[in-house]
């Protein structure tokens, strides 16, 4: 039963990754098509653990101001120093949720990888279910053939 729960959990995570990746790709595409670009300032720098083996990823906290004068802050991966100026791209209708310091090509590739990993998880889980069902049906058929028939 625990194996079934793991399969379901992995399938759900895979579906979430696919849907999240598609949603983020839409934002990346929209930023590429109609996004704005302004200078931002690096406010802080941080390292976060990125793997169980102890690997870390550097990230930066960036502040930028939109054309209407509203200030926004966000975290992004990067290795700039505090006080550095970085180019920020964003959608005017959702500046806080779409801001990035990365090129749209890099973001697109990253979210494409998320989608592919999610698809691989879902397909793998479906194949595991198929194999499990096939093996169980085969075992039931063999058991039915080998059991004595009541006459």
Backbone as a chain_set.jsonl record, in Angstrom:
{"seq": "XXXXXXXXXXXXXXXXXXXXXXXXXXXXXXXXXXXXXXXXXXXXXXXXXXXXXXXXXXXXXXXXXXXXXXXXXXXXXXXXXXXXXXXXXXXXXXXXXXXXXXXXXXXXXXXXXXXXXXXXXXXXXXXXXXXXXXXXXXXXXXXXXXXXXXX", "coords": {"N": [[0.81, -1.192, 0.0], [1.983, 1.216, 0.708], [3.687, 1.628, -1.41], [1.896, 2.254, -3.459], [0.986, 4.719, -2.571], [3.288, 6.259, -2.857], [3.6, 6.194, -5.628], [1.276, 7.561, -6.442], [1.744, 10.039, -5.2], [4.116, 10.86, -6.54], [3.107, 11.046, -9.143], [1.257, 13.122, -8.822], [2.99, 15.226, -8.086], [4.476, 15.335, -10.436], [2.454, 16.116, -12.279], [1.849, 18.631, -11.178], [4.315, 19.928, -11.635], [4.384, 20.013, -14.437], [2.116, 21.637, -15.005], [2.788, 23.99, -13.573], [5.189, 24.684, -14.858], [4.227, 25.2, -17.467], [2.57, 27.401, -16.934], [4.483, 29.266, -16.021], [6.048, 29.456, -18.336], [4.254, 30.768, -19.993], [4.235, 33.304, -18.769], [6.943, 34.011, -19.198], [6.984, 34.16, -21.973], [5.147, 36.247, -22.345], [6.522, 38.356, -21.075], [8.674, 38.54, -22.814], [7.358, 39.402, -25.121], [5.789, 41.756, -24.468], [6.9, 42.962, -22.279], [8.424, 45.21, -19.854], [11.491, 46.964, -19.264], [13.79, 47.815, -16.822], [16.276, 49.42, -14.731], [17.483, 47.822, -11.822], [18.358, 47.496, -8.333], [20.684, 45.657, -6.444], [19.901, 44.525, -3.327], [20.482, 42.695, -1.306], [22.298, 39.678, -0.591], [22.398, 36.137, -0.725], [22.875, 32.725, 0.244], [21.471, 29.682, -0.56], [20.594, 26.39, 0.399], [20.803, 23.916, -2.02], [20.799, 21.263, -2.564], [20.6, 17.93, -1.171], [23.152, 17.006, -0.722], [24.605, 19.12, 0.106], [25.094, 21.221, -1.627], [25.007, 24.642, -2.736], [23.113, 27.526, -3.777], [23.51, 30.716, -5.092], [21.717, 33.678, -4.425], [20.033, 36.774, -5.118], [18.598, 39.742, -3.758], [16.493, 41.98, -5.231], [15.619, 45.338, -5.937], [13.316, 47.312, -7.704], [11.83, 49.992, -9.603], [8.727, 50.703, -10.98], [7.223, 52.256, -13.923], [5.104, 53.783, -12.967], [6.002, 54.598, -10.529], [5.958, 52.839, -8.409], [7.552, 50.798, -6.036], [9.196, 47.661, -6.066], [10.246, 44.45, -4.801], [12.206, 41.499, -5.152], [13.412, 38.087, -5.058], [16.066, 36.458, -6.767], [18.004, 34.039, -8.59], [21.477, 34.572, -8.703], [24.71, 36.215, -8.908], [25.584, 38.764, -8.31], [26.961, 41.697, -6.662], [26.035, 43.33, -3.569], [24.476, 46.426, -4.027], [25.076, 46.585, -6.713], [23.945, 47.334, -10.057], [21.305, 45.921, -11.87], [19.629, 44.594, -14.753], [16.177, 44.559, -14.984], [13.384, 42.75, -16.015], [9.888, 42.816, -16.64], [6.298, 42.316, -16.436], [4.019, 44.918, -17.014], [1.41, 44.815, -15.904], [1.636, 42.976, -13.853], [4.001, 43.395, -12.094], [5.404, 42.563, -9.723], [5.055, 39.784, -9.659], [6.205, 38.806, -11.981], [8.756, 39.676, -12.374], [12.16, 39.497, -13.396], [15.682, 38.86, -13.555], [16.947, 37.497, -15.399], [17.576, 36.371, -18.778], [14.948, 35.996, -21.192], [15.271, 33.754, -22.72], [16.903, 32.053, -21.133], [15.194, 31.703, -18.909], [13.059, 30.47, -20.219], [14.21, 28.054, -21.077], [14.791, 26.891, -18.582], [12.188, 26.535, -17.473], [11.158, 24.87, -19.4], [12.64, 22.572, -18.918], [11.621, 21.926, -16.392], [9.007, 21.213, -17.11], [9.55, 18.964, -18.747], [10.739, 17.189, -16.873], [8.572, 16.851, -15.143], [6.745, 15.612, -16.911], [8.164, 13.245, -17.406], [8.068, 12.107, -14.867], [5.295, 11.64, -14.551], [4.765, 9.893, -16.714], [6.469, 7.751, -16.049], [5.28, 6.913, -13.643], [2.773, 6.106, -14.598], [3.597, 3.966, -16.193], [4.619, 2.273, -14.196], [2.254, 1.655, -12.813], [0.893, 0.324, -14.872], [2.596, -1.938, -15.243], [2.382, -3.096, -12.7], [-0.385, -3.735, -12.628], [-0.52, -5.505, -14.817], [1.225, -7.563, -13.929], [-0.136, -8.442, -11.619], [-2.597, -9.298, -12.695], [-1.661, -11.387, -14.292], [-0.667, -13.102, -12.307], [-3.045, -13.775, -10.985], [-4.383, -15.122, -13.038], [-2.664, -17.311, -13.453], [-2.911, -18.539, -10.97], [-5.608, -19.208, -11.03], [-5.632, -21.093, -13.094], [-4.072, -23.133, -12.036], [-5.448, -23.992, -9.807], [-7.541, -26.548, -8.44], [-10.484, -27.538, -10.117], [-13.771, -27.514, -9.034], [-15.916, -30.239, -9.297]], "CA": [[0.0, 0.0, 0.0], [2.871, 2.386, 0.748], [4.18, 1.819, -2.78], [0.85, 2.934, -4.218], [0.971, 6.118, -2.143], [4.449, 6.91, -3.468], [3.294, 6.354, -7.046], [0.291, 8.647, -6.555], [2.423, 11.286, -4.839], [5.013, 11.233, -7.635], [2.279, 11.456, -10.276], [0.716, 14.444, -8.488], [4.106, 16.173, -8.192], [4.76, 15.46, -11.866], [1.395, 16.947, -12.887], [2.052, 19.996, -10.699], [5.483, 20.48, -12.32], [3.985, 20.314, -15.813], [1.213, 22.792, -14.999], [3.557, 25.155, -13.124], [6.108, 25.024, -15.943], [3.457, 25.816, -18.557], [2.156, 28.723, -16.467], [5.664, 30.132, -16.015], [6.419, 29.697, -19.731], [3.353, 31.819, -20.49], [4.764, 34.578, -18.267], [8.204, 34.299, -19.893], [6.614, 34.577, -23.327], [4.518, 37.568, -22.253], [7.582, 39.328, -20.78], [9.437, 38.717, -24.058], [6.544, 40.121, -26.108], [5.297, 43.081, -24.097], [7.454, 43.341, -20.989], [9.192, 46.443, -19.685], [12.836, 46.732, -18.77], [14.305, 48.931, -16.029], [17.407, 49.079, -13.874], [17.191, 47.525, -10.434], [19.513, 47.521, -7.445], [20.824, 44.495, -5.58], [19.801, 44.934, -1.923], [21.036, 41.681, -0.416], [22.819, 38.469, -1.212], [22.139, 35.007, 0.156], [23.137, 31.385, -0.292], [20.474, 28.724, -0.098], [20.939, 24.989, 0.143], [20.099, 23.491, -3.226], [20.795, 19.808, -2.697], [20.853, 17.228, 0.093], [24.582, 16.773, -0.583], [25.226, 20.324, 0.637], [25.296, 22.246, -2.652], [24.298, 25.898, -2.486], [22.835, 28.42, -4.889], [23.512, 32.119, -4.696], [20.579, 34.458, -4.886], [20.107, 38.197, -4.823], [17.336, 40.451, -3.557], [16.547, 43.118, -6.141], [14.54, 46.332, -5.862], [13.158, 48.113, -8.92], [10.685, 50.902, -9.58], [7.992, 50.694, -12.243], [6.982, 53.575, -14.527], [4.151, 54.55, -12.145], [6.667, 54.987, -9.296], [5.813, 51.811, -7.377], [8.768, 50.025, -5.785], [8.991, 46.222, -5.887], [11.43, 43.667, -4.457], [12.071, 40.064, -5.403], [14.632, 37.286, -4.995], [16.393, 35.745, -8.005], [19.349, 33.482, -8.572], [22.462, 35.479, -9.277], [25.938, 36.369, -8.121], [25.974, 40.174, -8.265], [27.269, 42.218, -5.33], [25.091, 44.305, -3.014], [24.697, 47.75, -4.594], [25.192, 46.515, -8.176], [22.761, 47.59, -10.879], [20.944, 44.805, -12.749], [18.498, 44.852, -15.636], [14.983, 43.828, -14.565], [12.291, 42.676, -17.0], [8.641, 42.5, -15.94], [5.037, 42.686, -17.086], [3.466, 46.082, -16.324], [0.2, 44.496, -15.142], [2.014, 42.132, -12.709], [5.455, 43.549, -11.946], [5.965, 41.776, -8.619], [4.976, 38.344, -9.915], [6.865, 38.394, -13.218], [10.076, 40.292, -12.475], [13.297, 38.599, -13.561], [16.955, 39.453, -13.974], [17.476, 36.553, -16.38], [17.052, 36.529, -20.132], [13.765, 35.17, -21.419], [15.732, 32.463, -23.246], [17.314, 31.227, -19.99], [13.999, 31.328, -18.151], [12.3, 29.527, -21.041], [14.879, 26.748, -21.004], [14.605, 26.357, -17.225], [10.817, 26.047, -17.299], [11.021, 23.722, -20.296], [13.197, 21.425, -18.186], [10.633, 21.585, -15.348], [7.914, 20.506, -17.798], [10.027, 17.644, -19.158], [10.895, 16.349, -15.682], [7.216, 16.515, -14.713], [6.209, 14.607, -17.839], [8.853, 11.972, -17.167], [7.532, 11.539, -13.625], [3.94, 11.132, -14.801], [4.86, 8.722, -17.6], [7.068, 6.666, -15.268], [4.284, 6.415, -12.693], [1.775, 5.362, -15.374], [4.202, 2.687, -16.567], [4.662, 1.441, -12.993], [0.889, 1.162, -12.578], [0.628, -0.664, -15.92], [3.351, -3.155, -14.932], [1.795, -3.682, -11.501], [-1.665, -4.348, -13.011], [-0.225, -6.657, -15.673], [1.778, -8.645, -13.111], [-1.19, -8.966, -10.74], [-3.551, -10.073, -13.51], [-0.976, -12.633, -14.664], [-0.619, -13.97, -11.118], [-4.409, -14.286, -10.758], [-4.683, -16.105, -14.093], [-1.888, -18.522, -13.162], [-3.51, -19.16, -9.786], [-6.89, -19.794, -11.444], [-5.346, -22.267, -13.9], [-3.461, -24.199, -11.235], [-6.323, -24.458, -8.739], [-8.438, -27.622, -8.887], [-11.853, -27.109, -10.413], [-14.763, -28.346, -8.34], [-16.824, -30.88, -10.242]], "C": [[0.855, 1.256, 0.0], [3.425, 2.677, -0.632], [3.168, 2.557, -3.638], [0.792, 4.412, -3.857], [2.13, 6.891, -2.758], [4.193, 7.172, -4.952], [2.319, 7.512, -7.25], [0.942, 9.99, -6.253], [3.339, 11.76, -5.961], [4.227, 11.688, -8.865], [1.7, 12.853, -10.047], [1.807, 15.504, -8.609], [4.461, 16.401, -9.661], [3.736, 16.329, -12.577], [1.553, 18.402, -12.47], [3.214, 20.655, -11.445], [5.139, 20.857, -13.759], [3.124, 21.57, -15.849], [1.937, 24.073, -14.585], [4.515, 25.619, -14.217], [5.41, 25.705, -17.097], [3.032, 27.223, -18.176], [3.332, 29.703, -16.498], [6.146, 30.431, -17.438], [5.53, 30.76, -20.369], [3.842, 33.192, -20.048], [6.04, 34.974, -18.996], [7.91, 34.81, -21.301], [6.006, 35.98, -23.32], [5.558, 38.649, -21.955], [8.396, 39.6, -22.044], [8.676, 39.577, -25.066], [6.221, 41.55, -25.707], [5.823, 43.587, -22.746], [8.196, 44.67, -21.029], [10.545, 46.069, -19.11], [13.325, 47.986, -18.056], [15.538, 48.461, -15.259], [16.904, 48.817, -12.453], [18.479, 47.53, -9.641], [19.518, 46.279, -6.567], [20.868, 44.978, -4.134], [20.5, 43.976, -0.974], [21.478, 40.486, -1.227], [22.653, 37.338, -0.218], [22.589, 33.735, -0.538], [22.09, 30.465, 0.295], [20.933, 27.319, -0.466], [20.124, 24.49, -1.038], [20.11, 21.984, -3.432], [21.06, 19.17, -1.339], [22.347, 16.991, 0.336], [25.322, 18.027, -0.111], [25.516, 21.395, -0.39], [24.485, 23.496, -2.331], [24.11, 26.671, -3.781], [22.851, 29.843, -4.36], [22.276, 32.799, -5.241], [20.742, 35.901, -4.419], [18.705, 38.762, -4.64], [17.45, 41.759, -4.337], [15.355, 44.037, -5.904], [14.527, 47.082, -7.191], [11.905, 48.958, -8.796], [10.043, 50.906, -10.957], [7.742, 52.123, -12.718], [6.021, 54.424, -13.696], [4.735, 54.937, -10.788], [6.563, 53.984, -8.162], [7.101, 50.998, -7.262], [8.402, 48.57, -5.518], [10.316, 45.572, -5.532], [11.157, 42.204, -4.756], [13.439, 39.402, -5.262], [14.814, 36.575, -6.327], [17.764, 35.1, -7.84], [20.288, 34.47, -9.232], [23.645, 35.647, -8.357], [26.448, 37.811, -8.117], [26.229, 40.597, -6.825], [26.184, 43.197, -4.884], [25.477, 45.686, -3.541], [24.837, 47.761, -6.107], [23.861, 46.839, -8.839], [22.548, 46.394, -11.798], [19.744, 45.207, -13.595], [17.338, 43.953, -15.209], [13.955, 43.894, -15.686], [11.043, 42.223, -16.264], [7.449, 42.85, -16.815], [4.43, 43.856, -16.324], [2.244, 45.761, -15.473], [0.479, 43.621, -13.92], [3.509, 42.228, -12.453], [6.068, 42.683, -10.856], [6.011, 40.295, -8.901], [5.734, 37.875, -11.137], [8.28, 38.929, -13.354], [11.176, 39.236, -12.558], [14.537, 39.39, -13.933], [17.604, 38.573, -15.048], [16.892, 36.84, -17.751], [15.831, 35.63, -20.3], [14.163, 33.806, -21.978], [16.145, 31.538, -22.1], [16.119, 30.774, -19.173], [13.176, 30.298, -18.912], [12.892, 28.134, -20.997], [14.646, 26.112, -19.632], [13.198, 25.799, -17.044], [10.509, 24.902, -18.252], [11.539, 22.453, -19.636], [12.231, 20.976, -17.092], [9.488, 20.78, -15.961], [8.355, 19.097, -18.176], [10.195, 16.694, -17.966], [9.521, 15.919, -15.16], [6.589, 15.458, -15.6], [6.862, 13.249, -17.623], [8.336, 11.312, -15.899], [6.164, 10.919, -13.858], [3.988, 9.871, -15.654], [5.445, 7.523, -16.845], [6.052, 6.07, -14.299], [3.192, 5.624, -13.421], [2.326, 4.004, -15.795], [4.296, 1.746, -15.367], [3.288, 0.851, -12.678], [0.55, 0.082, -13.602], [1.318, -1.993, -15.606], [2.75, -3.855, -13.718], [0.484, -4.398, -11.84], [-1.421, -5.6, -13.848], [0.287, -7.835, -14.85], [0.72, -9.253, -12.203], [-2.227, -9.76, -11.515], [-2.932, -11.399, -13.919], [-0.931, -13.605, -13.506], [-1.99, -14.564, -10.835], [-4.772, -15.339, -11.794], [-3.944, -17.413, -13.83], [-2.487, -19.265, -11.97], [-4.82, -19.839, -10.162], [-6.666, -21.066, -12.253], [-4.832, -23.428, -13.061], [-4.369, -24.697, -10.111], [-7.251, -25.544, -9.28], [-9.861, -27.075, -9.071], [-12.826, -28.071, -9.736], [-15.734, -28.917, -9.366], [-18.034, -31.405, -9.568]], "O": [[0.5, 2.251, -0.632], [3.614, 3.838, -0.995], [3.543, 3.395, -4.458], [0.575, 5.261, -4.722], [1.971, 8.051, -3.137], [4.527, 8.238, -5.469], [2.519, 8.348, -8.132], [0.719, 10.968, -6.967], [3.339, 12.944, -6.297], [4.642, 12.62, -9.554], [1.656, 13.67, -10.967], [1.569, 16.571, -9.177], [4.717, 17.532, -10.075], [4.098, 17.183, -13.387], [1.411, 19.307, -13.293], [3.111, 21.815, -11.844], [5.558, 21.909, -14.242], [3.381, 22.473, -16.646], [1.719, 25.127, -15.182], [4.635, 26.818, -14.472], [5.925, 26.674, -17.654], [3.119, 28.142, -18.992], [3.186, 30.838, -16.951], [6.602, 31.541, -17.714], [5.993, 31.556, -21.185], [3.866, 34.134, -20.841], [6.209, 36.134, -19.372], [8.518, 35.778, -21.759], [6.314, 36.801, -24.184], [5.489, 39.742, -22.518], [8.766, 40.741, -22.319], [9.274, 40.382, -25.778], [6.363, 42.465, -26.518], [5.266, 44.511, -22.154], [8.545, 45.179, -22.094], [10.718, 44.992, -18.541], [13.282, 49.084, -18.611], [15.804, 47.264, -15.151], [16.013, 49.508, -11.957], [19.568, 47.565, -10.213], [18.488, 45.893, -6.014], [21.755, 45.742, -3.754], [21.048, 44.395, 0.046], [21.091, 40.307, -2.381], [22.753, 37.547, 0.991], [22.672, 33.681, -1.765], [21.85, 30.468, 1.502], [21.569, 27.098, -1.496], [18.9, 24.624, -1.057], [19.497, 21.482, -4.374], [21.667, 19.785, -0.462], [22.762, 16.794, 1.478], [26.541, 17.995, 0.054], [26.137, 22.403, -0.052], [23.413, 23.418, -1.731], [24.851, 26.492, -4.748], [22.277, 30.136, -3.311], [21.843, 32.537, -6.363], [21.472, 36.201, -3.475], [17.752, 38.319, -5.28], [18.378, 42.541, -4.131], [14.231, 43.58, -5.697], [15.574, 47.439, -7.731], [11.027, 48.673, -7.981], [10.717, 51.087, -11.97], [8.017, 53.082, -11.997], [6.11, 55.652, -13.715], [4.039, 55.543, -9.974], [7.036, 54.254, -7.058], [7.666, 50.566, -8.266], [7.421, 48.282, -4.832], [11.38, 46.066, -5.905], [10.028, 41.728, -4.632], [14.478, 40.059, -5.336], [13.842, 36.14, -6.945], [18.585, 35.56, -7.046], [19.928, 35.126, -10.21], [23.6, 35.276, -7.184], [27.644, 38.036, -7.936], [25.775, 39.944, -5.885], [25.506, 43.812, -5.707], [26.646, 46.07, -3.51], [24.733, 48.818, -6.73], [22.794, 46.642, -8.258], [23.488, 45.909, -12.427], [18.944, 46.054, -13.197], [17.496, 42.739, -15.088], [13.691, 44.962, -16.238], [11.106, 41.366, -15.382], [7.57, 43.578, -17.8], [4.334, 43.798, -15.098], [2.054, 46.373, -14.422], [-0.368, 43.533, -13.032], [4.217, 41.23, -12.584], [7.148, 42.124, -11.05], [6.918, 39.607, -8.432], [5.901, 36.67, -11.329], [8.942, 38.661, -14.357], [11.125, 38.213, -11.876], [14.453, 40.454, -14.547], [18.69, 38.883, -15.539], [15.843, 37.474, -17.872], [15.707, 34.614, -19.617], [13.475, 32.813, -21.742], [15.777, 30.363, -22.095], [16.029, 29.609, -18.786], [12.654, 29.357, -18.315], [12.166, 27.145, -20.893], [14.337, 24.924, -19.542], [13.034, 24.7, -16.514], [9.679, 24.048, -17.94], [10.945, 21.384, -19.779], [12.042, 19.777, -16.887], [9.054, 19.779, -15.391], [7.618, 18.137, -17.952], [9.827, 15.522, -18.052], [9.33, 14.764, -14.781], [5.973, 14.514, -15.106], [6.188, 12.22, -17.653], [8.181, 10.091, -15.854], [5.901, 9.801, -13.415], [3.318, 8.887, -15.343], [4.959, 6.402, -16.994], [5.976, 4.85, -14.153], [2.735, 4.594, -12.924], [1.609, 3.003, -15.758], [4.075, 0.544, -15.51], [3.179, -0.321, -12.319], [-0.014, -0.954, -13.25], [0.697, -3.051, -15.694], [2.623, -5.08, -13.709], [0.26, -5.526, -11.402], [-2.044, -6.637, -13.617], [-0.153, -8.969, -15.04], [0.687, -10.472, -12.036], [-2.69, -10.797, -11.039], [-3.605, -12.429, -13.895], [-1.134, -14.804, -13.694], [-2.09, -15.739, -10.482], [-5.404, -16.342, -11.462], [-4.517, -18.493, -13.965], [-2.556, -20.494, -11.976], [-5.115, -20.928, -9.67], [-7.428, -22.023, -12.116], [-5.131, -24.585, -13.355], [-4.082, -25.735, -9.515], [-7.694, -25.478, -10.426], [-10.35, -26.266, -8.282], [-12.703, -29.289, -9.861], [-16.297, -28.193, -10.187], [-18.906, -31.978, -10.223]]}, "num_chains": 1, "name": "protein.A"}
